[in-house]
Amino acid sequence: MSRIVIAGTYDTKSASLASLANELGRLGESPITIDTSVFPGEYGCTYSSKDVALRAGERIDGLSDRGRAEAVAAMARGAGLILGELLASGQVGALVCMGGSNASSVFSRIAPVLPLGIPKILMATSVAGDTRPIIGANDAVMLYPITDVEGSNAILQRMIERLAKTASALKTCESLSQAKRTERTAALTMYGVTTPCVNQVGELLSKQGFEPYVFHANGTGGRTVELFAQQGLVDVVVDVTIAELANELHGGGFPAGSDRLTNASRCGIPQVIAPGAIDMLAFGRRNTVPDRFKDRQILSHNELVTLVRTTVEECRAVGETLAERLGEPRAPTAVAVPMGGVSMLDKPGEAFWEPDAVKAFRDGVEAKKSKSVEVVESGHNINDPEFAELLASTATAMATSNAG
């Protein structure tokens, strides 16, 4: 029977964590507790800090002497290994972490052990700040405790009760990887400037019996695509928008990490990739654009997003890096290049029109790709219906061939 796993630093949060376990007990739950403290101590946990450290190949005595960051990372590594073992034996129904920044750090490292669909819940003061490093691509639920998770007061106790009820209620949710699928699935990536293409591809794939999953290519969306590919939750990837790669390589504000555009190749999932929105680097408000871009073409997408035109050389680098990351794919893979432009802004008469840039991207792919990666050119803009038809027909043929 699956149980709720509580992970936390009992050396500093024992009273609050014990209160959480008691509340879960009142709800009929029997939680598994993991102590991620960097200092030794016995708090009656299922897995003591000594157990966690040993699982990571460390000794808890003196671990803190190596520096707080390294010690917390070691304990997170040990907790993740324990969590993986519990998952393999069918014991994990939900994960709950509670505390401050250390709880958030541990959560960010151990939550990815669990597949999408198993609840991952964090109640910590740090969720009031930038949560992207905490969440990653995980389907996380976050609660702000209002007061610090320290001592005993009526507000904190009510929040702990709320946390317990949330965990107990969500525990029954089925893992997405276990859910029965009646249709084949396709992952698509989108920006506002590639929306017409993605909408058309989604409609065409739906007619062929695919259920489209659309992800916003804002950094988190790209990470999620990689996670879906890794966990086998999609049958084909139509990566229309790879702006996250341009952001990663050239200093934009919304990268998706060094594994972006790698997992479909590794996991044998067919994929067709287009260079959607590589004509731009995205930043926040206008004052967040670094000074080194001041001489570039700059456009305010809205008051929260500012776009900077990439150069011809930068687009070639995106092509080269894409080819390198695709490597030797284990399933059919194609790069479709819209020579008429890679976004709404990259066509005649628009602010980012630069035909040499998309040619440079194509040349970069050709220079570095393996023989198993096909390059297909189209004279159309990425948002033209003809290009959407090319993507959809290619994806459908690849998925059908791979399934056979």
Short mmCIF file of N, CA, C and O in Angstrom, two decimals, residues 245 249-250 311-324 360-361 364:
data_model
loop_
_atom_site.label_atom_id
_atom_site.label_comp_id
_atom_site.label_asym_id
_atom_site.label_seq_id
_atom_site.Cartn_x
_atom_site.Cartn_y
_atom_site.Cartn_z
N LEU A 245 17.11 26.88 -26.72
CA LEU A 245 18.49 26.59 -27.05
C LEU A 245 19.25 27.86 -27.40
O LEU A 245 20.39 28.06 -26.97
N LEU A 249 22.53 29.29 -25.30
CA LEU A 249 23.85 29.50 -25.92
C LEU A 249 24.29 30.95 -25.90
O LEU A 249 25.49 31.24 -25.80
N HIS A 250 23.35 31.88 -25.96
CA HIS A 250 23.71 33.28 -26.21
C HIS A 250 23.25 34.24 -25.12
O HIS A 250 23.24 35.46 -25.34
N THR A 311 22.03 37.08 -34.13
CA THR A 311 22.85 37.33 -35.31
C THR A 311 22.92 36.09 -36.19
O THR A 311 22.53 34.99 -35.79
N VAL A 312 23.44 36.27 -37.39
CA VAL A 312 23.64 35.15 -38.31
C VAL A 312 24.55 34.11 -37.67
O VAL A 312 24.28 32.90 -37.71
N GLU A 313 25.63 34.56 -37.06
CA GLU A 313 26.59 33.63 -36.44
C GLU A 313 25.95 32.88 -35.28
O GLU A 313 26.21 31.68 -35.08
N GLU A 314 25.12 33.55 -34.52
CA GLU A 314 24.47 32.89 -33.39
C GLU A 314 23.49 31.82 -33.87
O GLU A 314 23.37 30.75 -33.26
N CYS A 315 22.81 32.07 -34.97
CA CYS A 315 21.88 31.09 -35.51
C CYS A 315 22.62 29.86 -36.05
O CYS A 315 22.14 28.73 -35.92
N ARG A 316 23.79 30.08 -36.63
CA ARG A 316 24.59 28.94 -37.06
C ARG A 316 25.00 28.09 -35.85
O ARG A 316 24.94 26.86 -35.90
N ALA A 317 25.37 28.74 -34.78
CA ALA A 317 25.76 28.02 -33.57
C ALA A 317 24.60 27.20 -33.01
O ALA A 317 24.79 26.09 -32.50
N VAL A 318 23.38 27.74 -33.11
CA VAL A 318 22.21 26.98 -32.67
C VAL A 318 22.07 25.72 -33.51
O VAL A 318 21.81 24.62 -32.98
N GLY A 319 22.26 25.84 -34.82
CA GLY A 319 22.18 24.67 -35.69
C GLY A 319 23.23 23.63 -35.37
O GLY A 319 22.95 22.42 -35.32
N GLU A 320 24.45 24.06 -35.16
CA GLU A 320 25.53 23.14 -34.85
C GLU A 320 25.26 22.41 -33.52
O GLU A 320 25.44 21.19 -33.42
N THR A 321 24.84 23.16 -32.51
CA THR A 321 24.59 22.56 -31.20
C THR A 321 23.42 21.60 -31.25
O THR A 321 23.44 20.52 -30.63
N LEU A 322 22.37 21.97 -31.98
CA LEU A 322 21.24 21.06 -32.15
C LEU A 322 21.70 19.74 -32.73
O LEU A 322 21.35 18.66 -32.22
N ALA A 323 22.47 19.79 -33.80
CA ALA A 323 22.95 18.56 -34.44
C ALA A 323 23.78 17.72 -33.48
O ALA A 323 23.65 16.49 -33.44
N GLU A 324 24.63 18.38 -32.71
CA GLU A 324 25.45 17.65 -31.75
C GLU A 324 24.61 16.99 -30.68
O GLU A 324 24.89 15.85 -30.27
N ALA A 360 22.09 30.15 -42.22
CA ALA A 360 23.21 29.81 -41.35
C ALA A 360 22.84 28.68 -40.40
O ALA A 360 23.65 27.78 -40.13
N PHE A 361 21.61 28.71 -39.89
CA PHE A 361 21.14 27.61 -39.04
C PHE A 361 21.19 26.29 -39.80
O PHE A 361 21.71 25.29 -39.31
N GLY A 364 24.67 25.11 -40.22
CA GLY A 364 25.20 24.59 -38.97
C GLY A 364 24.75 23.18 -38.69
O GLY A 364 25.54 22.32 -38.26
#
